[in-house]
Coordinates of C-alpha atoms in Angstrom, one line a residue:
Chain A
X1 CA -4.8 -49.6 -33.2
X2 CA -3.3 -47.1 -35.7
X3 CA -6.7 -45.7 -36.6
X4 CA -7.5 -45.3 -32.9
X5 CA -4.3 -43.3 -32.4
X6 CA -5.1 -41.2 -35.4
X7 CA -8.6 -40.7 -34.2
X8 CA -8.0 -39.8 -30.6
X9 CA -4.3 -38.8 -30.7
X10 CA -4.7 -35.1 -31.5
X11 CA -7.3 -34.6 -28.9
X12 CA -5.3 -36.3 -26.2
X13 CA -2.3 -34.3 -27.2
X14 CA -4.2 -31.1 -26.9
X15 CA -5.3 -31.7 -23.4
X16 CA -2.2 -33.5 -22.2
X17 CA -0.5 -30.3 -20.8
X18 CA -3.6 -29.6 -18.6
X19 CA -3.8 -33.3 -17.6
X20 CA -0.1 -33.4 -16.7
X21 CA -0.3 -30.1 -14.7
X22 CA -3.4 -31.3 -12.8
X23 CA -1.9 -34.7 -12.3
X24 CA 1.1 -33.2 -10.7
X25 CA -0.3 -30.2 -8.9
X26 CA -3.6 -31.7 -7.7
X27 CA -3.1 -35.4 -7.2
X28 CA 0.7 -35.4 -6.9
X29 CA 0.7 -32.7 -4.3
X30 CA -2.1 -34.2 -2.4
X31 CA -0.1 -37.4 -2.2
X32 CA 2.9 -35.4 -1.0
X33 CA 0.8 -33.7 1.7
X34 CA -0.4 -37.0 2.9
X35 CA 3.2 -38.2 3.1
X36 CA 4.2 -35.1 5.2
X37 CA 1.2 -35.6 7.4
X38 CA 2.6 -39.1 8.3
X39 CA 6.1 -37.8 9.1
X40 CA 7.6 -36.2 12.2
X41 CA 8.5 -32.9 10.5
X42 CA 7.4 -30.6 13.3
X43 CA 10.1 -28.0 12.8
X44 CA 11.7 -26.2 9.8
X45 CA 14.5 -28.8 9.9
X46 CA 14.1 -31.6 7.4
X47 CA 13.0 -34.9 8.8
X48 CA 11.1 -37.7 7.2
X49 CA 10.8 -40.2 9.9
X50 CA 7.6 -42.1 9.3
X51 CA 5.2 -42.0 12.2
X52 CA 2.0 -43.4 10.6
X53 CA -1.2 -42.0 11.7
X54 CA 0.0 -40.6 15.0
X55 CA -0.3 -36.9 13.9
X56 CA -4.0 -37.6 13.2
X57 CA -4.6 -39.3 16.5
X58 CA -2.8 -36.5 18.3
X59 CA -5.2 -33.9 16.7
X60 CA -8.2 -35.6 18.3
X61 CA -6.7 -36.8 21.5
X62 CA -3.7 -34.8 22.4
X63 CA -4.1 -31.2 21.1
X64 CA -3.7 -28.4 23.6
X65 CA -7.1 -27.4 25.0
X66 CA -8.7 -29.7 22.4
X67 CA -7.9 -27.0 19.9
X68 CA -8.6 -29.1 16.8
X69 CA -11.9 -30.4 18.1
X70 CA -12.8 -26.9 19.0
X71 CA -12.1 -25.8 15.4
X72 CA -14.2 -28.6 14.0
X73 CA -17.1 -27.6 16.3
X74 CA -16.8 -24.0 15.1
X75 CA -16.8 -25.2 11.5
X76 CA -19.9 -27.2 12.1
X77 CA -21.8 -24.3 13.6
X78 CA -20.6 -22.0 10.9
X79 CA -21.6 -24.5 8.1
X80 CA -25.1 -25.1 9.5
X81 CA -25.9 -21.4 9.9
X82 CA -24.3 -20.5 6.6
X83 CA -26.2 -23.2 4.6
X84 CA -29.5 -22.5 6.3
X85 CA -29.1 -18.7 5.8
X86 CA -28.1 -18.8 2.1
X87 CA -30.6 -21.5 1.1
X88 CA -33.6 -19.8 2.8
X89 CA -32.7 -16.3 1.6
X90 CA -31.8 -17.4 -1.8
X91 CA -35.0 -19.4 -2.2
X92 CA -37.1 -16.6 -0.8
X93 CA -35.5 -14.0 -3.1
X94 CA -35.9 -16.2 -6.2
X95 CA -39.5 -16.9 -5.2
X96 CA -40.3 -13.2 -4.9
X97 CA -38.7 -12.5 -8.3
X98 CA -39.9 -15.6 -10.0
X99 CA -43.0 -14.4 -11.7
X100 CA -41.4 -11.1 -12.8
X101 CA -41.6 -7.8 -11.0
X102 CA -40.9 -4.3 -12.1
X103 CA -37.2 -3.5 -12.1
X104 CA -36.4 -7.2 -11.7
X105 CA -32.9 -6.4 -13.1
X106 CA -32.2 -3.9 -10.3
X107 CA -33.1 -6.3 -7.6
X108 CA -31.2 -9.2 -9.1
X109 CA -28.1 -7.0 -9.6
X110 CA -28.1 -5.7 -6.0
X111 CA -28.8 -9.1 -4.5
X112 CA -25.9 -10.6 -6.4
X113 CA -23.3 -7.8 -6.2
X114 CA -21.7 -8.9 -2.9
X115 CA -20.4 -11.9 -4.8
X116 CA -18.1 -9.7 -6.9
X117 CA -16.5 -8.4 -3.7
X118 CA -13.7 -10.2 -2.0
X119 CA -14.1 -11.6 1.5
X120 CA -11.1 -9.5 2.5
X121 CA -12.8 -6.3 1.4
X122 CA -16.2 -7.2 2.9
X123 CA -14.4 -8.3 6.1
X124 CA -13.3 -4.6 6.5
X125 CA -16.9 -3.4 6.8
X126 CA -18.3 -6.4 8.6
X127 CA -15.7 -6.1 11.4
X128 CA -17.0 -2.6 11.8
X129 CA -20.7 -3.6 11.6
X130 CA -20.2 -6.4 14.1
X131 CA -18.6 -4.1 16.7
X132 CA -19.1 -5.8 20.1
X133 CA -19.6 -2.7 22.2
X134 CA -23.0 -2.2 23.6
X135 CA -25.1 0.4 25.4
X136 CA -23.8 3.9 25.1
X137 CA -20.6 2.8 23.3
X138 CA -22.5 0.8 20.8
X139 CA -21.3 1.0 17.2
X140 CA -22.2 -0.8 14.0
X141 CA -25.3 -2.9 14.1
X142 CA -25.6 -2.7 17.8
X143 CA -26.0 1.0 17.5
X144 CA -28.8 0.5 15.0
X145 CA -30.6 -1.9 17.4
X146 CA -30.2 0.7 20.1
X147 CA -31.7 3.4 17.9
X148 CA -34.7 1.3 16.9
X149 CA -35.4 0.4 20.6
X150 CA -34.4 -3.1 19.9
X151 CA -31.7 -3.0 22.5
X152 CA -32.3 -6.6 23.5
X153 CA -30.9 -7.6 20.1
X154 CA -27.5 -6.1 20.9
X155 CA -24.9 -8.8 21.2
X156 CA -21.1 -9.3 21.3
X157 CA -21.2 -10.9 17.8
X158 CA -18.2 -13.0 17.0
X159 CA -16.6 -12.4 20.3
X160 CA -19.2 -14.5 22.1
X161 CA -17.6 -17.9 23.0
X162 CA -20.7 -19.9 22.4
X163 CA -22.6 -18.1 19.6
X164 CA -19.7 -16.4 17.9
X165 CA -19.6 -18.6 14.9
X166 CA -23.3 -17.9 14.2
X167 CA -22.3 -14.2 13.9
X168 CA -19.4 -15.1 11.7
X169 CA -21.8 -16.7 9.2
X170 CA -23.7 -13.5 8.8
X171 CA -21.3 -11.8 6.4
X172 CA -20.9 -15.1 4.5
X173 CA -24.7 -15.3 4.1
X174 CA -24.7 -11.6 2.9
X175 CA -22.1 -12.5 0.3
X176 CA -23.6 -15.7 -1.1
X177 CA -27.3 -15.6 -0.8
X178 CA -27.5 -13.8 -4.2
X179 CA -25.7 -16.7 -5.8
X180 CA -28.1 -19.2 -4.4
X181 CA -30.9 -16.9 -5.6
X182 CA -29.5 -17.0 -9.2
X183 CA -29.4 -20.8 -9.1
X184 CA -33.0 -21.0 -7.9
X185 CA -34.2 -18.4 -10.3
X186 CA -32.7 -20.4 -13.2
X187 CA -34.5 -23.4 -11.7
X188 CA -37.8 -21.7 -11.6
X189 CA -37.5 -20.4 -15.1
X190 CA -36.5 -23.8 -16.4
X191 CA -39.8 -25.3 -15.4
X192 CA -41.9 -25.8 -18.5
X193 CA -45.0 -23.5 -18.7
X194 CA -47.1 -26.5 -19.7
X195 CA -46.6 -28.0 -16.3
X196 CA -48.0 -25.0 -14.6
X197 CA -50.8 -24.8 -17.0
X198 CA -51.7 -28.4 -16.6
X199 CA -51.8 -27.9 -12.8
X200 CA -54.0 -24.8 -13.2
X201 CA -56.4 -26.8 -15.5
X202 CA -56.6 -29.5 -12.9
X203 CA -57.8 -26.8 -10.5
X204 CA -54.7 -26.7 -8.3
X205 CA -54.5 -23.7 -5.9
X206 CA -51.4 -21.6 -6.0
X207 CA -50.2 -23.2 -2.8
X208 CA -50.7 -26.7 -4.2
X209 CA -49.0 -25.7 -7.4
X210 CA -45.8 -24.8 -5.5
X211 CA -46.1 -27.6 -3.0
X212 CA -46.7 -30.4 -5.5
X213 CA -45.4 -29.2 -8.8
X214 CA -42.8 -26.4 -8.6
X215 CA -40.8 -27.2 -5.5
X216 CA -40.2 -30.8 -6.3
X217 CA -38.8 -29.7 -9.7
X218 CA -36.2 -27.6 -7.8
X219 CA -34.7 -30.4 -5.9
X220 CA -31.7 -30.8 -8.2
X221 CA -31.0 -27.1 -8.0
X222 CA -31.2 -27.2 -4.3
X223 CA -28.8 -30.1 -4.2
X224 CA -26.2 -28.3 -6.3
X225 CA -26.5 -25.2 -4.2
X226 CA -26.1 -27.1 -1.0
X227 CA -23.0 -28.8 -2.3
X228 CA -21.4 -25.7 -3.7
X229 CA -22.1 -23.6 -0.6
X230 CA -21.3 -26.5 1.7
X231 CA -17.9 -27.1 0.3
X232 CA -17.1 -23.4 0.3
X233 CA -18.0 -23.3 3.9
X234 CA -15.5 -26.0 4.8
X235 CA -12.8 -24.1 3.0
X236 CA -13.7 -20.8 4.6
X237 CA -10.5 -18.9 5.3
X238 CA -10.4 -15.3 4.0
X239 CA -13.5 -14.2 5.7
X240 CA -12.5 -15.4 9.1
X241 CA -9.0 -14.0 8.8
X242 CA -10.3 -10.6 7.8
X243 CA -13.1 -10.3 10.3
X244 CA -11.6 -11.6 13.5
X245 CA -8.0 -12.1 12.5
X246 CA -6.7 -15.5 13.6
X247 CA -8.3 -15.9 17.0
X248 CA -9.1 -18.9 19.1
X249 CA -12.7 -17.9 19.4
X250 CA -13.4 -18.2 15.7
X251 CA -10.8 -20.7 14.6
X252 CA -11.7 -23.3 12.0
X253 CA -9.5 -26.0 10.5
X254 CA -8.6 -23.9 7.4
X255 CA -7.3 -21.1 9.7
X256 CA -5.6 -23.6 12.0
X257 CA -3.5 -24.9 9.1
X258 CA -2.2 -21.4 8.6
X259 CA -1.5 -20.8 12.2
X260 CA 0.3 -24.1 12.5
X261 CA 2.5 -23.3 9.5
X262 CA 3.6 -20.1 11.2
X263 CA 5.3 -22.3 13.7
X264 CA 6.8 -24.5 11.0
X265 CA 4.9 -27.6 12.2
X266 CA 4.5 -29.0 8.7
X267 CA 3.4 -32.5 9.8
X268 CA 0.6 -31.2 11.9
X269 CA -0.5 -28.6 9.3
X270 CA -0.6 -31.3 6.7
X271 CA -2.6 -33.6 8.9
X272 CA -5.3 -30.9 9.4
X273 CA -5.3 -30.2 5.6
X274 CA -5.8 -33.9 4.8
X275 CA -8.8 -34.1 7.2
X276 CA -10.2 -31.0 5.6
X277 CA -9.8 -32.6 2.2
X278 CA -11.5 -35.7 3.4
X279 CA -14.5 -33.7 4.7
X280 CA -14.9 -32.0 1.3
X281 CA -14.4 -35.3 -0.6
X282 CA -17.1 -37.0 1.4
X283 CA -19.5 -34.5 0.0
X284 CA -18.1 -33.9 -3.5
X285 CA -17.0 -37.3 -4.7
X286 CA -20.5 -38.9 -4.6
X287 CA -21.9 -35.8 -6.2
X288 CA -19.4 -35.9 -9.1
X289 CA -19.8 -39.6 -9.6
X290 CA -23.6 -39.2 -9.7
X291 CA -23.3 -36.3 -12.2
X292 CA -21.0 -38.4 -14.4
X293 CA -23.5 -41.3 -14.3
X294 CA -26.5 -39.2 -15.2
X295 CA -24.6 -37.6 -18.0
X296 CA -23.5 -40.9 -19.5
X297 CA -27.1 -42.1 -19.5
X298 CA -28.3 -39.1 -21.4
Chain B
X1 CA -31.3 -26.8 -15.0
X2 CA -29.1 -28.1 -17.7
X3 CA -26.0 -27.0 -19.4
X4 CA -28.0 -24.5 -21.4
X5 CA -28.1 -22.1 -18.6
X6 CA -24.8 -20.7 -19.7
X7 CA -26.3 -19.0 -22.7
X8 CA -29.5 -18.0 -21.0
X9 CA -28.0 -14.7 -19.8
X10 CA -31.1 -12.8 -19.4
X11 CA -34.1 -15.0 -18.4
X12 CA -36.9 -15.0 -20.8
X13 CA -39.8 -12.6 -20.2
X14 CA -41.4 -13.8 -17.0
X15 CA -44.9 -14.2 -18.3
X16 CA -43.7 -16.5 -21.1
X17 CA -42.7 -19.2 -18.6
X18 CA -44.8 -18.3 -15.6
X19 CA -48.5 -18.5 -15.0
X20 CA -50.5 -15.4 -15.8
X21 CA -49.8 -12.8 -13.2
X22 CA -52.2 -12.5 -10.4
X23 CA -55.3 -10.7 -11.4
X24 CA -54.7 -7.0 -10.8
X25 CA -58.1 -6.1 -9.7
X26 CA -58.7 -8.5 -6.8
X27 CA -57.9 -7.5 -3.3
X28 CA -55.8 -10.6 -2.7
X29 CA -53.8 -9.7 -5.8
X30 CA -53.1 -6.2 -4.6
X31 CA -52.1 -7.3 -1.1
X32 CA -49.9 -10.0 -2.6
X33 CA -48.1 -7.5 -4.8
X34 CA -47.6 -5.0 -2.1
X35 CA -46.2 -7.6 0.3
X36 CA -43.8 -8.8 -2.4
X37 CA -42.5 -5.4 -3.2
X38 CA -42.2 -4.4 0.5
X39 CA -40.1 -7.6 1.1
X40 CA -38.0 -7.0 -2.0
X41 CA -37.2 -3.4 -0.9
X42 CA -36.5 -4.4 2.7
X43 CA -33.9 -7.0 1.5
X44 CA -32.5 -4.5 -1.0
X45 CA -31.8 -2.1 1.9
X46 CA -30.3 -4.8 4.0
X47 CA -27.9 -6.0 1.2
X48 CA -26.9 -2.4 0.5
X49 CA -26.3 -1.4 4.1
X50 CA -22.6 -2.4 4.2
X51 CA -22.1 -0.5 0.9
X52 CA -23.6 2.6 2.5
X53 CA -21.2 2.3 5.5
X54 CA -18.2 1.8 3.3
X55 CA -18.9 4.9 1.1
X56 CA -20.0 7.2 4.0
X57 CA -17.1 6.3 6.3
X58 CA -14.5 6.5 3.5
X59 CA -15.3 10.2 3.0
X60 CA -14.9 11.1 6.7
X61 CA -11.7 12.4 8.3
X62 CA -10.3 13.3 11.6
X63 CA -12.8 13.8 14.4
X64 CA -15.6 12.8 12.1
X65 CA -14.7 9.2 12.6
X66 CA -15.8 8.7 16.2
X67 CA -17.9 5.8 17.5
X68 CA -20.9 8.0 17.9
X69 CA -22.5 9.1 14.7
X70 CA -20.9 6.2 12.8
X71 CA -24.0 6.0 10.7
X72 CA -24.3 9.7 10.0
X73 CA -23.2 11.3 6.8
X74 CA -19.8 13.0 7.0
X75 CA -19.9 16.5 8.5
X76 CA -17.4 17.5 5.9
X77 CA -16.8 15.4 2.8
X78 CA -13.1 14.7 2.6
X79 CA -11.0 12.7 0.2
X80 CA -8.1 12.5 2.6
X81 CA -8.8 8.9 3.5
X82 CA -8.9 8.0 -0.2
X83 CA -5.5 9.6 -0.8
X84 CA -4.2 7.7 2.2
X85 CA -5.6 4.4 1.1
X86 CA -4.3 4.9 -2.5
X87 CA -0.8 5.6 -1.2
X88 CA -0.9 2.3 0.7
X89 CA -2.6 0.3 -2.1
X90 CA -1.5 1.9 -5.3
X91 CA 1.5 -0.4 -6.1
X92 CA -0.4 -3.6 -5.3
X93 CA -3.4 -2.3 -7.3
X94 CA -1.2 -2.2 -10.4
X95 CA 0.4 -5.6 -9.5
X96 CA -3.0 -7.2 -9.2
X97 CA -3.8 -6.2 -12.8
X98 CA -0.5 -7.8 -13.8
X99 CA -1.8 -10.9 -12.1
X100 CA -5.4 -11.1 -13.1
X101 CA -5.2 -10.3 -16.8
X102 CA -2.7 -13.0 -17.8
X103 CA -4.5 -15.5 -15.5
X104 CA -7.8 -14.7 -17.2
X105 CA -6.3 -15.1 -20.7
X106 CA -4.2 -18.2 -20.2
X107 CA -6.8 -20.1 -18.2
X108 CA -9.5 -19.4 -20.7
X109 CA -7.4 -20.6 -23.6
X110 CA -6.6 -23.8 -21.8
X111 CA -10.2 -24.2 -20.8
X112 CA -11.4 -23.8 -24.4
X113 CA -9.0 -26.4 -25.7
X114 CA -10.0 -28.9 -22.9
X115 CA -13.6 -28.1 -23.2
X116 CA -13.7 -28.7 -26.9
X117 CA -11.9 -32.1 -26.7
X118 CA -14.1 -33.2 -23.8
X119 CA -17.3 -32.2 -25.4
X120 CA -16.9 -32.9 -29.1
X121 CA -13.8 -34.9 -29.6
X122 CA -14.5 -37.4 -26.9
X123 CA -12.1 -40.2 -26.5
X124 CA -12.8 -43.4 -24.6
X125 CA -12.8 -42.7 -20.8
X126 CA -13.4 -39.0 -21.4
X127 CA -16.0 -39.0 -18.6
X128 CA -13.7 -40.3 -16.0
X129 CA -10.9 -37.8 -17.1
X130 CA -13.4 -35.0 -16.9
X131 CA -14.6 -36.0 -13.4
X132 CA -11.0 -36.2 -12.3
X133 CA -10.4 -32.7 -13.6
X134 CA -13.5 -31.4 -11.9
X135 CA -12.4 -32.7 -8.6
X136 CA -9.6 -30.2 -8.7
X137 CA -12.1 -27.4 -8.5
X138 CA -13.4 -28.4 -5.1
X139 CA -10.3 -29.4 -3.2
X140 CA -9.3 -27.2 -0.3
X141 CA -6.1 -25.7 -1.5
X142 CA -4.5 -26.2 1.9
X143 CA -4.2 -29.8 0.9
X144 CA -1.7 -28.9 -1.8
X145 CA -0.3 -25.7 -0.5
X146 CA 2.3 -27.0 1.8
X147 CA 4.4 -28.8 -0.8
X148 CA 3.4 -26.3 -3.5
X149 CA 5.6 -23.7 -1.9
X150 CA 8.5 -26.0 -2.2
X151 CA 7.7 -27.0 -5.7
X152 CA 7.5 -23.5 -7.1
X153 CA 10.7 -22.5 -5.4
X154 CA 12.4 -25.6 -6.8
X155 CA 11.1 -24.8 -10.3
X156 CA 12.6 -21.3 -9.8
X157 CA 9.4 -19.3 -10.5
X158 CA 10.1 -15.8 -9.1
X159 CA 8.0 -15.3 -5.9
X160 CA 5.1 -12.9 -5.8
X161 CA 3.1 -12.2 -8.9
X162 CA 4.8 -14.7 -11.3
X163 CA 4.2 -17.5 -8.8
X164 CA 0.6 -16.5 -8.4
X165 CA 0.0 -16.3 -12.1
X166 CA 1.4 -19.8 -12.4
X167 CA -0.8 -21.3 -9.6
X168 CA -4.0 -19.5 -10.6
X169 CA -3.7 -20.8 -14.1
X170 CA -3.2 -24.4 -13.0
X171 CA -6.0 -24.4 -10.4
X172 CA -8.2 -22.4 -12.8
X173 CA -8.1 -25.2 -15.4
X174 CA -11.0 -27.2 -13.9
X175 CA -13.6 -24.4 -13.8
X176 CA -12.6 -23.1 -17.2
X177 CA -12.8 -26.6 -18.7
X178 CA -16.2 -26.9 -17.2
X179 CA -17.4 -23.6 -18.5
X180 CA -16.3 -24.4 -22.1
X181 CA -17.3 -28.0 -22.1
X182 CA -20.9 -27.0 -21.1
X183 CA -20.9 -24.2 -23.6
X184 CA -19.7 -26.3 -26.5
X185 CA -21.9 -29.2 -25.5
X186 CA -25.0 -27.0 -26.0
X187 CA -24.0 -24.7 -28.8
X188 CA -21.9 -26.7 -31.2
X189 CA -23.8 -29.5 -32.9
X190 CA -22.0 -32.8 -33.2
X191 CA -22.7 -32.8 -36.9
X192 CA -20.8 -29.7 -37.4
X193 CA -17.6 -31.2 -36.0
X194 CA -18.2 -34.5 -37.8
X195 CA -18.7 -32.7 -41.1
X196 CA -15.4 -30.9 -40.7
X197 CA -13.8 -34.2 -39.8
X198 CA -15.2 -35.9 -43.0
X199 CA -13.9 -33.0 -45.0
X200 CA -10.5 -33.9 -43.7
X201 CA -10.0 -31.1 -41.3
X202 CA -7.8 -32.1 -38.3
X203 CA -8.4 -31.3 -34.7
X204 CA -6.5 -28.0 -34.7
X205 CA -8.1 -26.9 -38.0
X206 CA -11.6 -27.7 -36.6
X207 CA -10.8 -25.9 -33.4
X208 CA -9.5 -22.8 -35.0
X209 CA -11.9 -22.4 -37.9
X210 CA -15.1 -23.8 -36.5
X211 CA -15.0 -23.7 -32.8
X212 CA -13.1 -20.5 -31.9
X213 CA -15.3 -18.2 -33.9
X214 CA -18.4 -19.2 -31.9
X215 CA -16.6 -19.2 -28.6
X216 CA -16.9 -15.6 -27.6
X217 CA -19.6 -16.0 -25.0
X218 CA -17.7 -18.8 -23.4
X219 CA -14.6 -16.7 -23.3
X220 CA -16.5 -13.8 -21.7
X221 CA -17.7 -16.0 -18.9
X222 CA -14.4 -17.7 -18.3
X223 CA -12.4 -14.4 -18.4
X224 CA -14.8 -12.7 -15.9
X225 CA -14.7 -15.7 -13.6
X226 CA -10.9 -16.1 -13.6
X227 CA -10.3 -12.3 -13.4
X228 CA -12.5 -12.1 -10.4
X229 CA -11.1 -15.0 -8.6
X230 CA -7.5 -14.0 -9.2
X231 CA -8.3 -10.5 -8.1
X232 CA -10.2 -11.5 -5.0
X233 CA -7.9 -14.4 -3.9
X234 CA -6.4 -14.2 -0.5
X235 CA -5.4 -17.8 0.3
X236 CA -2.8 -18.3 -2.4
X237 CA -1.7 -14.7 -1.9
X238 CA -0.9 -15.2 1.8
X239 CA 0.9 -18.5 1.2
X240 CA 2.9 -17.4 -1.8
X241 CA 3.6 -13.7 -1.5
X242 CA 4.1 -10.8 1.0
X243 CA 3.1 -7.2 1.3
X244 CA 6.0 -6.1 -0.8
X245 CA 5.3 -8.2 -3.8
X246 CA 1.8 -9.5 -3.3
X247 CA -1.6 -8.6 -4.7
X248 CA -4.1 -6.1 -3.3
X249 CA -5.9 -8.3 -0.8
X250 CA -2.6 -8.7 1.1
X251 CA -2.0 -4.9 1.0
X252 CA -5.6 -4.2 2.1
X253 CA -5.3 -6.7 5.0
X254 CA -2.1 -5.0 6.1
X255 CA -3.9 -1.6 6.0
X256 CA -7.0 -2.8 7.8
X257 CA -5.6 -5.3 10.1
X258 CA -3.2 -3.0 11.9
X259 CA -3.3 -2.7 15.7
X260 CA -5.4 0.5 15.7
X261 CA -6.8 0.6 12.2
X262 CA -7.7 3.8 10.5
X263 CA -11.3 3.0 9.7
X264 CA -11.9 5.6 7.1
X265 CA -8.7 4.7 5.2
X266 CA -9.5 0.9 5.5
X267 CA -13.0 1.5 4.1
X268 CA -11.7 3.6 1.2
X269 CA -9.1 0.8 0.7
X270 CA -11.9 -1.8 0.6
X271 CA -13.7 0.3 -2.0
X272 CA -10.6 0.8 -4.1
X273 CA -9.9 -3.0 -3.9
X274 CA -13.5 -3.8 -5.0
X275 CA -13.8 -1.3 -7.9
X276 CA -12.3 -3.4 -10.7
X277 CA -14.5 -6.5 -10.0
X278 CA -17.6 -4.3 -9.4
X279 CA -17.0 -2.5 -12.8
X280 CA -16.6 -5.9 -14.5
X281 CA -19.7 -7.1 -12.8
X282 CA -21.9 -4.1 -13.6
X283 CA -20.8 -3.9 -17.2
X284 CA -21.0 -7.7 -17.9
X285 CA -23.2 -8.7 -15.0
X286 CA -25.6 -10.7 -17.3
X287 CA -22.7 -12.8 -18.3
X288 CA -21.5 -13.1 -14.8
X289 CA -24.8 -14.6 -13.8
X290 CA -24.5 -17.1 -16.7
X291 CA -21.0 -18.0 -15.4
X292 CA -22.3 -18.6 -11.9
X293 CA -24.8 -21.0 -13.2
X294 CA -22.2 -22.8 -15.3
X295 CA -20.3 -23.1 -12.1
X296 CA -23.0 -25.1 -10.6
X297 CA -21.8 -28.1 -12.6
X298 CA -25.0 -29.6 -13.6
X299 CA -28.2 -30.3 -11.9

């Protein structure tokens, strides 16, 4: 026992402040949020009456105009488009750069630079680019479409009630495709040269090489990218706030939490937050557990 | 991709890993290359387009900023909007440095200590502890934010920048721990630590004399990462500060989100806001890429 303490004690001591802080500020506060979400604290006044899951039930069945369900639907559309966009562009860019091109560094740097910019700053320019005016008044991208005789592409962007969230994903794709590219590029470069040579010796065509040898090797990278971009999508807040402000048309749960807090409805805001956390956890927890298992084996 | 990606800051020469380039002479090879460069250039222009708009508009003034001719170069280059934006953002620009620098330093130090213990001084159950730490990286902060406001005010942390430093350091622990753990796991041989141990060096001694001297690359990645995320953060900022004492994202949003926003000034403001992180990225971009890959956990 004493030797164990002497062996592990110092290490545990060194990380204990971090563990304590995370214990309190991650797990403790999550617990607290869950507790508030089950209370009837709908105004700034203190109240801790326990109401069970009724705040959650209300969100799905009793929200004005189905607001919460509307925000979930928006989030779903946004996530699908955002994921498809970043994965496809990221993979394509990595594929184009994979075997080395002149000025590779320039392309990589430019594709990746939007990542260094905040969503709030990029929101300023995207709000301008996605100006909804059309025809003679057209501005932003609609003006470009007009100039190029592609007038049929002009659209109201995020102000469209049905397709608005697709437009909202455009700046997000602009911002994060470079990141996915970097992941895939590392994946491509991590494939041993012998594998490619062996395939070449066996007479595989370039197409077969990619189809049968290279792409299957990229599956783990694709999975990480999906998980990272997917969980960012569910937390998306800054971008939507800075492009559209907090508007019904583009509302997602993360923005809804903020709007609800403005009216001091702590219980409802907490319930939405907990649902958001559950959505993220469903994706993240299996991934983390899986990662831990593989690591233990190695 | 393994944990080694963190050091592979500039990928090895392409031909070393890839197949021989397409034979230059053949028609197919030439067409393939042309298509590839055409596509790369096309996407380059698309990605740069918002940057063009920002720069061009920020140098316009007065009647130059109409809806028509939005894409044109300014008729008269003017720095008026830059002055206006700086007047609005200057104080918060300084405040954001006061936020991002301590956050970068403190989080990295915590991350280095945790990363070392979790990679090379592993205690029983270290995997589970590590997984529990990592989860903190992925949570939506809304799920902690509502009580967080009450906790920081109960603890008496002054609102605005001090509060933000405090919370960024805490919620930065997971990613910094991950960066350093991956870094140490791949660069510091187990034998090195064990040798120090046999020689009677304790944990702190080992950390200071053996680990810290080889940690510079890890620190660069963690510092860039934390500096950028503290600088660009908006969610904590909007929950825990206001335009008078908040960081620059709050000030920019106030400038750009007004009822009838001054487009030229907003765009100049967006550029001012982005300059520090862009400078960091251009100067240390290769490390930044390494850090991004480290952020991918492991695959």
